mmCIF file of C-alpha atoms in Angstrom:
data_model
loop_
_atom_site.group_PDB
_atom_site.id
_atom_site.type_symbol
_atom_site.label_atom_id
_atom_site.label_comp_id
_atom_site.label_asym_id
_atom_site.label_seq_id
_atom_site.Cartn_x
_atom_site.Cartn_y
_atom_site.Cartn_z
ATOM 1 C CA MET D 18 -4.394 -22.150 -0.112
ATOM 2 C CA TYR D 19 -5.520 -22.064 3.423
ATOM 3 C CA GLN D 20 -7.024 -25.065 5.845
ATOM 4 C CA ALA D 21 -9.773 -24.233 8.174
ATOM 5 C CA MET D 22 -11.668 -26.635 10.537
ATOM 6 C CA ILE D 23 -14.572 -25.779 13.019
ATOM 7 C CA LEU D 24 -14.147 -27.350 16.776
ATOM 8 C CA GLU D 25 -16.399 -28.187 19.335
ATOM 9 C CA GLY D 26 -15.617 -25.908 22.953
ATOM 10 C CA VAL D 27 -14.451 -23.311 24.599
ATOM 11 C CA PRO D 28 -10.645 -22.810 23.126
ATOM 12 C CA ARG D 29 -8.198 -23.339 26.181
ATOM 13 C CA SER D 30 -6.390 -19.556 27.351
ATOM 14 C CA LEU D 31 -2.672 -19.740 27.243
ATOM 15 C CA GLN D 32 -3.217 -18.640 30.858
ATOM 16 C CA SER D 33 -5.187 -22.141 32.358
ATOM 17 C CA ARG D 34 -3.193 -23.598 34.619
ATOM 18 C CA GLY D 35 -2.997 -27.652 34.359
ATOM 19 C CA ARG D 36 -0.002 -28.682 32.138
ATOM 20 C CA LYS D 37 -1.873 -31.882 31.581
ATOM 21 C CA GLY D 38 -4.849 -30.183 30.350
ATOM 22 C CA ARG D 39 -3.254 -28.145 27.927
ATOM 23 C CA LYS D 40 -1.100 -30.860 26.162
ATOM 24 C CA ALA D 41 -3.917 -32.888 26.395
ATOM 25 C CA TYR D 42 -5.805 -29.671 24.799
ATOM 26 C CA MET D 43 -2.789 -29.135 21.782
ATOM 27 C CA ARG D 44 -3.040 -32.762 20.985
ATOM 28 C CA TRP D 45 -6.898 -32.751 20.584
ATOM 29 C CA ILE D 46 -6.281 -29.738 17.960
ATOM 30 C CA ALA D 47 -3.382 -31.235 16.646
ATOM 31 C CA ALA D 48 -5.448 -34.581 15.571
ATOM 32 C CA ALA D 49 -8.507 -32.590 14.547
ATOM 33 C CA TYR D 50 -6.094 -30.383 12.180
ATOM 34 C CA ALA D 51 -4.888 -33.924 11.006
ATOM 35 C CA GLY D 52 -8.493 -35.554 10.542
ATOM 36 C CA LYS D 53 -10.525 -32.236 8.954
ATOM 37 C CA CYS D 54 -7.332 -30.376 6.972
ATOM 38 C CA GLY D 55 -5.520 -34.071 6.187
ATOM 39 C CA GLY D 56 -2.382 -33.012 7.807
ATOM 40 C CA TYR D 57 -1.413 -30.446 5.101
ATOM 41 C CA LYS D 58 1.470 -28.956 5.473
ATOM 42 C CA PHE D 59 2.461 -25.166 4.600
ATOM 43 C CA GLU D 60 5.816 -24.407 3.153
ATOM 44 C CA SER D 61 8.726 -22.890 5.667
ATOM 45 C CA LEU D 62 9.327 -19.823 3.824
ATOM 46 C CA ILE D 63 5.675 -18.409 2.853
ATOM 47 C CA PRO D 64 3.985 -15.941 5.268
ATOM 48 C CA LEU D 65 0.639 -17.088 7.193
ATOM 49 C CA TYR D 66 -2.310 -16.208 8.513
ATOM 50 C CA ALA D 67 -4.174 -17.395 11.080
ATOM 51 C CA ARG D 68 -8.047 -16.625 12.061
ATOM 52 C CA ILE D 69 -10.050 -17.926 14.452
ATOM 53 C CA VAL D 70 -13.569 -16.617 15.414
ATOM 54 C CA ILE D 71 -14.979 -18.303 18.340
ATOM 55 C CA PHE D 72 -19.008 -18.322 18.829
ATOM 56 C CA GLU D 73 -19.500 -19.014 21.845
ATOM 57 C CA SER D 74 -23.296 -18.241 24.096
ATOM 58 C CA LEU D 75 -21.440 -15.745 26.560
ATOM 59 C CA HIS D 76 -23.918 -16.141 29.311
ATOM 60 C CA VAL D 77 -22.602 -19.876 29.654
ATOM 61 C CA THR D 78 -18.940 -19.597 28.969
ATOM 62 C CA GLY D 79 -19.007 -16.253 31.356
ATOM 63 C CA GLY D 80 -17.282 -14.650 28.495
ATOM 64 C CA GLY D 81 -14.333 -17.982 28.150
ATOM 65 C CA PRO D 82 -10.887 -16.865 28.006
ATOM 66 C CA ASP D 83 -9.456 -13.662 26.423
ATOM 67 C CA VAL D 84 -9.192 -13.540 23.180
ATOM 68 C CA ASP D 85 -5.612 -12.507 23.565
ATOM 69 C CA ASN D 86 -4.882 -15.827 25.274
ATOM 70 C CA ILE D 87 -6.442 -18.151 22.917
ATOM 71 C CA ALA D 88 -4.200 -17.915 19.992
ATOM 72 C CA LYS D 89 -1.274 -18.765 21.622
ATOM 73 C CA PRO D 90 -2.173 -22.930 22.555
ATOM 74 C CA ILE D 91 -3.922 -23.368 18.954
ATOM 75 C CA LEU D 92 -0.959 -21.769 16.984
ATOM 76 C CA ASP D 93 1.508 -23.983 18.937
ATOM 77 C CA ALA D 94 -0.639 -27.023 18.728
ATOM 78 C CA LEU D 95 -0.452 -26.770 14.479
ATOM 79 C CA LYS D 96 3.451 -26.168 14.770
ATOM 80 C CA GLY D 97 4.502 -29.244 13.287
ATOM 81 C CA GLU D 98 1.831 -30.593 11.886
ATOM 82 C CA ALA D 99 0.006 -27.352 9.498
ATOM 83 C CA TYR D 100 3.575 -24.925 10.073
ATOM 84 C CA GLN D 101 7.389 -25.229 10.927
ATOM 85 C CA ASP D 102 8.278 -21.643 12.336
ATOM 86 C CA ASP D 103 5.776 -19.578 13.981
ATOM 87 C CA ARG D 104 8.026 -16.602 12.672
ATOM 88 C CA THR D 105 5.967 -17.389 9.269
ATOM 89 C CA PHE D 106 3.098 -15.807 11.019
ATOM 90 C CA ALA D 107 2.405 -12.512 9.589
ATOM 91 C CA ARG D 108 -1.176 -11.955 10.436
ATOM 92 C CA LEU D 109 -3.133 -12.619 13.291
ATOM 93 C CA TYR D 110 -7.069 -12.091 13.342
ATOM 94 C CA ILE D 111 -9.159 -13.673 16.295
ATOM 95 C CA GLU D 112 -12.781 -12.224 17.362
ATOM 96 C CA ARG D 113 -15.371 -13.575 19.588
ATOM 97 C CA ARG D 114 -19.345 -13.515 18.491
ATOM 98 C CA ASP D 115 -21.717 -14.349 20.975
ATOM 99 C CA LEU D 116 -24.186 -17.446 20.225
ATOM 100 C CA GLU D 117 -26.875 -15.899 21.941
ATOM 101 C CA ASP D 118 -27.077 -11.772 20.381
ATOM 102 C CA VAL D 119 -30.102 -11.898 18.415
ATOM 103 C CA GLU D 120 -28.321 -11.950 15.467
ATOM 104 C CA THR D 121 -25.392 -13.877 14.661
ATOM 105 C CA GLY D 122 -23.367 -13.331 11.251
ATOM 106 C CA MET D 123 -21.351 -15.936 8.992
ATOM 107 C CA GLU D 124 -19.647 -15.306 5.739
ATOM 108 C CA ALA D 125 -20.778 -18.318 4.532
ATOM 109 C CA LEU D 126 -19.654 -18.068 0.888
ATOM 110 C CA GLN D 127 -15.652 -17.685 2.190
ATOM 111 C CA MET D 128 -16.228 -20.772 4.567
ATOM 112 C CA ASP D 129 -15.346 -24.243 2.743
ATOM 113 C CA GLU D 130 -18.807 -26.035 2.301
ATOM 114 C CA SER D 131 -17.798 -28.924 5.005
ATOM 115 C CA VAL D 132 -16.965 -26.678 7.559
ATOM 116 C CA LEU D 133 -19.507 -24.233 7.058
ATOM 117 C CA ALA D 134 -22.182 -27.662 7.688
ATOM 118 C CA ASP D 135 -20.043 -28.068 10.782
ATOM 119 C CA ALA D 136 -20.362 -24.471 11.914
ATOM 120 C CA LEU D 137 -24.257 -24.699 11.043
ATOM 121 C CA ALA D 138 -24.637 -28.278 12.478
ATOM 122 C CA LEU D 139 -23.042 -26.436 15.933
ATOM 123 C CA ALA D 140 -25.243 -23.027 15.829
ATOM 124 C CA SER D 141 -28.385 -25.482 15.812
ATOM 125 C CA ASP D 142 -27.462 -27.698 18.354
ATOM 126 C CA SER D 143 -28.959 -25.801 21.447
ATOM 127 C CA ARG D 144 -26.475 -27.778 23.612
ATOM 128 C CA ALA D 145 -23.519 -26.553 21.758
ATOM 129 C CA LYS D 146 -22.689 -23.714 23.897
ATOM 130 C CA SER D 147 -19.407 -22.788 22.011
ATOM 131 C CA PHE D 148 -17.519 -23.604 19.054
ATOM 132 C CA PHE D 149 -14.243 -21.909 17.525
ATOM 133 C CA TYR D 150 -13.291 -21.659 13.680
ATOM 134 C CA VAL D 151 -9.688 -22.193 12.801
ATOM 135 C CA GLU D 152 -8.403 -20.868 9.685
ATOM 136 C CA ILE D 153 -4.292 -20.647 8.293
ATOM 137 C CA GLY D 154 -3.099 -20.034 5.213
ATOM 138 C CA ALA D 155 -0.962 -18.398 2.981
ATOM 139 C CA ASP D 156 -0.762 -14.888 3.819
ATOM 140 C CA GLU D 157 -1.367 -13.332 0.065
ATOM 141 C CA SER D 158 -4.089 -11.429 0.006
ATOM 142 C CA ALA D 159 -5.580 -8.322 1.955
ATOM 143 C CA GLU D 160 -8.307 -10.957 1.546
ATOM 144 C CA PHE D 161 -8.093 -13.496 4.342
ATOM 145 C CA ILE D 162 -11.690 -12.903 5.691
ATOM 146 C CA PHE D 163 -12.515 -16.273 6.162
ATOM 147 C CA HIS D 164 -10.106 -16.414 2.974
ATOM 148 C CA ARG D 165 -11.492 -16.156 -0.563
ATOM 149 C CA ARG D 166 -12.349 -18.646 -2.411
ATOM 150 C CA SER D 167 -10.128 -19.471 -6.126
ATOM 151 C CA MET L 4 -42.821 -23.112 11.056
ATOM 152 C CA ASP L 5 -43.572 -21.461 14.193
ATOM 153 C CA SER L 6 -44.703 -18.162 13.224
ATOM 154 C CA VAL L 7 -42.039 -16.307 16.170
ATOM 155 C CA GLY L 8 -39.540 -17.305 14.472
ATOM 156 C CA SER L 9 -40.740 -16.490 10.980
ATOM 157 C CA HIS L 10 -41.488 -12.932 12.219
ATOM 158 C CA LEU L 11 -38.068 -12.481 13.404
ATOM 159 C CA GLU L 12 -36.622 -13.561 10.525
ATOM 160 C CA ARG L 13 -39.201 -11.143 8.337
ATOM 161 C CA ALA L 14 -37.890 -8.321 10.688
ATOM 162 C CA LYS L 15 -34.692 -9.260 10.423
ATOM 163 C CA ILE L 16 -34.627 -9.145 6.282
ATOM 164 C CA LEU L 17 -36.051 -5.565 6.859
ATOM 165 C CA GLU L 18 -33.968 -4.170 9.037
ATOM 166 C CA ILE L 19 -30.980 -5.304 6.882
ATOM 167 C CA ARG L 20 -32.956 -4.083 3.176
ATOM 168 C CA ASP L 21 -33.323 -0.957 4.856
ATOM 169 C CA ARG L 22 -29.794 -0.225 6.295
ATOM 170 C CA LEU L 23 -28.427 -1.914 2.615
ATOM 171 C CA ALA L 24 -30.669 0.845 1.023
ATOM 172 C CA ALA L 25 -29.298 3.610 2.811
ATOM 173 C CA GLU L 26 -26.079 2.265 1.957
ATOM 174 C CA GLY L 27 -26.874 3.186 -1.974
ATOM 175 C CA TYR L 28 -27.487 -0.693 -2.403
ATOM 176 C CA ARG L 29 -29.891 -1.847 -4.955
ATOM 177 C CA VAL L 30 -31.467 -4.436 -2.695
ATOM 178 C CA GLN L 31 -33.878 -6.946 -4.294
ATOM 179 C CA GLU L 32 -36.037 -9.602 -2.153
ATOM 180 C CA GLU L 33 -36.571 -13.204 -2.682
ATOM 181 C CA ALA L 34 -34.296 -12.824 -5.840
ATOM 182 C CA PRO L 35 -33.841 -16.163 -7.620
ATOM 183 C CA ALA L 36 -30.996 -18.193 -6.174
ATOM 184 C CA THR L 37 -31.262 -21.938 -7.995
ATOM 185 C CA GLY L 38 -34.967 -23.644 -8.522
ATOM 186 C CA PRO L 39 -37.506 -22.956 -6.114
ATOM 187 C CA LEU L 40 -34.758 -21.623 -3.854
ATOM 188 C CA ARG L 41 -34.386 -18.032 -3.697
ATOM 189 C CA TYR L 42 -31.973 -15.452 -1.323
ATOM 190 C CA ASP L 43 -33.593 -13.904 1.293
ATOM 191 C CA LEU L 44 -31.890 -10.463 -0.251
ATOM 192 C CA LEU L 45 -29.335 -9.901 -2.928
ATOM 193 C CA ALA L 46 -27.900 -6.534 -2.491
ATOM 194 C CA GLU L 47 -25.376 -4.916 -5.738
ATOM 195 C CA LYS L 48 -23.181 -1.859 -5.465
ATOM 196 C CA GLY L 49 -20.510 -1.055 -7.722
ATOM 197 C CA GLY L 50 -19.961 -4.442 -9.632
ATOM 198 C CA ARG L 51 -20.601 -6.053 -6.231
ATOM 199 C CA ARG L 52 -23.518 -8.374 -5.123
ATOM 200 C CA ILE L 53 -24.025 -9.706 -2.160
ATOM 201 C CA ALA L 54 -26.800 -12.284 -1.095
ATOM 202 C CA TYR L 55 -28.638 -12.661 2.624
ATOM 203 C CA GLU L 56 -29.735 -15.744 3.758
ATOM 204 C CA VAL L 57 -31.503 -15.155 7.218
ATOM 205 C CA LYS L 58 -32.738 -17.660 9.229
ATOM 206 C CA TYR L 59 -33.809 -18.503 12.452
ATOM 207 C CA VAL L 60 -31.803 -20.654 14.931
ATOM 208 C CA ASP L 61 -34.740 -23.400 15.600
ATOM 209 C CA HIS L 62 -35.128 -23.080 11.859
ATOM 210 C CA LEU L 63 -31.942 -23.957 10.999
ATOM 211 C CA ARG L 64 -31.883 -27.484 11.779
ATOM 212 C CA ASP L 65 -33.789 -28.450 9.179
ATOM 213 C CA SER L 66 -32.702 -25.782 6.677
ATOM 214 C CA LYS L 67 -28.924 -26.776 7.014
ATOM 215 C CA ASP L 68 -29.524 -28.638 3.529
ATOM 216 C CA GLU L 69 -31.362 -25.613 1.824
ATOM 217 C CA VAL L 70 -28.171 -23.397 3.256
ATOM 218 C CA LEU L 71 -25.616 -25.592 1.402
ATOM 219 C CA ARG L 72 -28.131 -25.234 -2.025
ATOM 220 C CA ILE L 73 -27.935 -21.620 -2.098
ATOM 221 C CA ARG L 74 -24.614 -21.383 -1.101
ATOM 222 C CA ARG L 75 -23.362 -23.614 -4.192
ATOM 223 C CA ALA L 76 -25.920 -21.304 -6.006
ATOM 224 C CA ALA L 77 -24.405 -18.190 -5.195
ATOM 225 C CA LEU L 78 -20.726 -19.794 -6.218
ATOM 226 C CA GLU L 79 -22.376 -20.268 -9.750
ATOM 227 C CA GLN L 80 -23.779 -17.317 -9.831
ATOM 228 C CA GLY L 81 -20.284 -15.878 -9.123
ATOM 229 C CA LEU L 82 -21.559 -13.872 -6.041
ATOM 230 C CA ASP L 83 -19.261 -12.224 -3.864
ATOM 231 C CA ASP L 84 -20.158 -13.285 -0.826
ATOM 232 C CA LEU L 85 -23.719 -14.628 0.703
ATOM 233 C CA LYS L 86 -23.922 -13.791 4.965
ATOM 234 C CA LEU L 87 -26.050 -15.826 6.411
ATOM 235 C CA ILE L 88 -27.400 -14.304 9.485
ATOM 236 C CA ILE L 89 -28.633 -16.198 12.184
ATOM 237 C CA VAL L 90 -31.631 -14.681 14.427
ATOM 238 C CA ARG L 91 -32.641 -15.260 17.997
ATOM 239 C CA LYS L 92 -35.463 -14.398 20.710
ATOM 240 C CA PRO L 93 -33.399 -11.979 22.871
ATOM 241 C CA ARG L 94 -32.781 -12.807 25.787
ATOM 242 C CA GLN L 95 -34.823 -11.735 28.677
ATOM 243 C CA VAL L 96 -32.997 -11.244 32.000
ATOM 244 C CA SER L 97 -35.448 -11.016 34.903
ATOM 245 C CA MET L 98 -32.988 -8.238 37.521
ATOM 246 C CA HIS L 99 -34.924 -7.503 40.496
ATOM 247 C CA ILE L 100 -33.550 -5.853 43.968
ATOM 248 C CA ASP L 101 -35.363 -6.202 46.979
ATOM 249 C CA ASN L 102 -36.018 -2.560 48.642
ATOM 250 C CA LEU L 103 -34.521 -0.808 45.822
ATOM 251 C CA GLU L 104 -37.073 1.864 44.925
ATOM 252 C CA ASN L 105 -37.465 2.187 48.667
ATOM 253 C CA ALA L 106 -34.113 3.030 49.461
ATOM 254 C CA LEU L 107 -33.600 5.598 46.333
ATOM 255 C CA TYR L 108 -36.763 7.256 47.736
ATOM 256 C CA GLU L 109 -35.051 7.303 51.412
ATOM 257 C CA HIS L 110 -32.116 8.864 49.680
ATOM 258 C CA ALA L 111 -34.323 11.386 47.781
ATOM 259 C CA VAL L 112 -35.593 12.701 50.716
ATOM 260 C CA ARG L 113 -32.404 12.927 53.208
ATOM 261 C CA ALA L 114 -30.142 14.450 50.399
ATOM 262 C CA ARG L 115 -33.060 16.712 48.763
ATOM 263 C CA LEU L 116 -30.952 20.183 48.670
ATOM 264 C CA ASP L 117 -28.333 18.103 46.392
ATOM 265 C CA TRP L 118 -30.196 17.109 43.784
ATOM 266 C CA ALA L 119 -32.855 19.405 44.013
ATOM 267 C CA GLY L 120 -31.066 21.902 41.359
ATOM 268 C CA ASN L 121 -34.054 24.840 40.427
ATOM 269 C CA LEU L 122 -36.826 23.518 42.657
ATOM 270 C CA PRO L 123 -38.628 25.724 45.121
ATOM 271 C CA ALA L 124 -37.837 25.495 48.932
ATOM 272 C CA GLY L 125 -40.212 23.618 50.336
ATOM 273 C CA THR L 126 -40.578 20.616 47.909
ATOM 274 C CA GLN L 127 -41.290 17.654 49.224
ATOM 275 C CA VAL L 128 -40.547 13.826 47.785
ATOM 276 C CA GLU L 129 -43.472 12.514 46.959
ATOM 277 C CA ASP L 130 -42.186 9.124 45.009
ATOM 278 C CA VAL L 131 -39.434 7.159 43.734
ATOM 279 C CA HIS L 132 -40.998 5.135 41.149
ATOM 280 C CA ASP L 133 -40.661 3.510 37.446
ATOM 281 C CA VAL L 134 -36.827 2.112 39.003
ATOM 282 C CA ALA L 135 -35.132 0.459 36.182
ATOM 283 C CA VAL L 136 -31.841 -1.627 36.467
ATOM 284 C CA ASN L 137 -29.477 -1.195 34.153
ATOM 285 C CA SER L 138 -26.392 -3.030 35.685
ATOM 286 C CA ILE L 139 -25.520 -4.608 38.293
ATOM 287 C CA THR L 140 -21.578 -5.417 40.033
ATOM 288 C CA ILE L 141 -21.334 -7.595 42.779
ATOM 289 C CA ASN L 142 -17.895 -7.750 43.909
ATOM 290 C CA ALA L 143 -16.829 -8.447 48.392
ATOM 291 C CA LYS L 144 -17.470 -4.114 48.651
ATOM 292 C CA GLY L 145 -21.082 -4.752 48.159
ATOM 293 C CA THR L 146 -23.143 -4.705 45.096
ATOM 294 C CA ARG L 147 -23.331 -1.481 42.250
ATOM 295 C CA VAL L 148 -26.323 -0.874 40.889
ATOM 296 C CA GLN L 149 -27.123 1.587 38.154
ATOM 297 C CA GLY L 150 -30.067 2.633 36.354
ATOM 298 C CA ASP L 151 -33.035 4.876 35.802
ATOM 299 C CA GLY L 152 -36.629 6.058 37.171
ATOM 300 C CA MET L 153 -38.311 8.618 37.599
ATOM 301 C CA ILE L 154 -39.133 10.580 41.020
ATOM 302 C CA THR L 155 -42.087 12.655 41.551
ATOM 303 C CA VAL L 156 -42.055 15.763 44.264
ATOM 304 C CA GLU L 157 -44.949 17.701 45.273
ATOM 305 C CA ILE L 158 -43.937 21.378 44.467
ATOM 306 C CA GLY L 159 -42.983 23.773 47.542
ATOM 307 C CA PRO L 160 -45.375 27.058 48.458
ATOM 308 C CA GLY L 161 -46.117 29.224 46.401
ATOM 309 C CA LYS L 162 -47.937 26.519 43.501
ATOM 310 C CA GLU L 163 -51.289 25.243 43.100
ATOM 311 C CA PRO L 164 -52.059 22.460 45.987
ATOM 312 C CA ASP L 165 -51.322 19.285 44.617
ATOM 313 C CA SER L 166 -48.871 20.325 42.468
ATOM 314 C CA PHE L 167 -47.165 17.691 41.113
ATOM 315 C CA GLU L 168 -44.368 16.962 39.339
ATOM 316 C CA SER L 169 -42.503 13.900 37.725
ATOM 317 C CA PHE L 170 -38.551 14.161 37.080
ATOM 318 C CA PRO L 171 -36.355 11.733 35.152
ATOM 319 C CA LEU L 172 -33.649 10.122 37.388
ATOM 320 C CA GLU L 173 -30.685 8.596 37.257
ATOM 321 C CA TYR L 174 -28.302 6.672 39.609
ATOM 322 C CA SER L 175 -25.540 4.845 40.573
ATOM 323 C CA ILE L 176 -25.452 3.281 43.739
ATOM 324 C CA VAL L 177 -23.434 0.424 46.092
ATOM 325 C CA LEU L 178 -25.455 -1.486 48.257
ATOM 326 C CA GLY L 179 -24.337 -2.829 50.963
ATOM 327 C CA HIS L 180 -24.554 -6.878 52.123
ATOM 328 C CA ASP L 181 -27.640 -5.492 54.690
ATOM 329 C CA MET L 182 -28.844 -4.248 51.089
ATOM 330 C CA ARG L 183 -29.237 -1.144 52.612
ATOM 331 C CA ILE L 184 -27.424 2.130 50.746
ATOM 332 C CA ALA L 185 -23.890 2.249 51.621
ATOM 333 C CA SER L 186 -22.349 4.918 48.819
ATOM 334 C CA VAL L 187 -24.204 6.739 46.092
ATOM 335 C CA GLU L 188 -21.739 7.334 43.296
ATOM 336 C CA LYS L 189 -24.493 8.880 41.174
ATOM 337 C CA PHE L 190 -28.270 10.629 41.954
ATOM 338 C CA GLN L 191 -29.200 13.164 39.106
ATOM 339 C CA VAL L 192 -32.628 14.107 38.181
ATOM 340 C CA ASP L 193 -33.192 16.245 35.523
ATOM 341 C CA THR L 194 -35.458 19.355 36.480
ATOM 342 C CA SER L 195 -34.715 21.336 33.393
ATOM 343 C CA SER L 196 -38.358 20.722 32.752
ATOM 344 C CA PHE L 197 -39.502 22.814 35.417
ATOM 345 C CA VAL L 198 -40.711 26.280 35.203
ATOM 346 C CA GLN L 199 -41.857 28.394 37.886
#
């Protein structure tokens, strides 16, 4: 069981200045989850994983925030929305892929069709300089990259 | 479909095909997917089947539905994965530093003994040319420039007149705000090809 969504924009860093902006960012993440994933809430006792993939035009964003500072604001935003306790997270996987690279790969079969459609729309939109994929699921398998279909 | 995009797609398909074949996959091009649609590549190894779909980014806009249909076909056929590869033109970054070749030339003349290696005494620097900039780092202290190029010298006395030789050069320098060399971190000339 997993939930996934694509969000447009540059993910915000834990180190970003401005509490007000951070709160707005977290509200935006929570609202997106409610809209795209139907507000699904994982059981409190099962171990979870999170996967975050940032697709961005590095020459435009300048590399964006460090990947190690990206996860916490996203997971904090989803606390109470998708899960109850941070300690249920057993694994976290974050990567950055350069949209300006001559080759960008997507594991299309592992992404839900609606999520892939969102990703394709943004990948083909020259105005979209950054988007990111967020996936949370039950950590029941070693194969969790873009999650296995059932 | 523009020809550059089609060419880039084709080149990437061939690159992936050859890489997979080298890894021991049995690779089929234009493998049937659904209806008239075909996977660009279908790779099989050890019972695992992976399809590849390569799209030039500007073609992707008109191919989204096609990609989704191919994805559905891959699911129905029980493939293990469908890898969508989006290709782009390589970005060309223009870098030019005023007076760089001249600055390197002046350093080469001043510091000849430091890099001349096995060249005979009396060898004269003729030119520094074909200088490429591989990286630039700018900070408050100046601009660090790293790259490579060629240095041409006139071999010293004892050789035939007009005896010129060229050698590869690697450099790393820091330019001050006046764009003159403030320090030289590396100025390495490979003279190993020189035979007296």
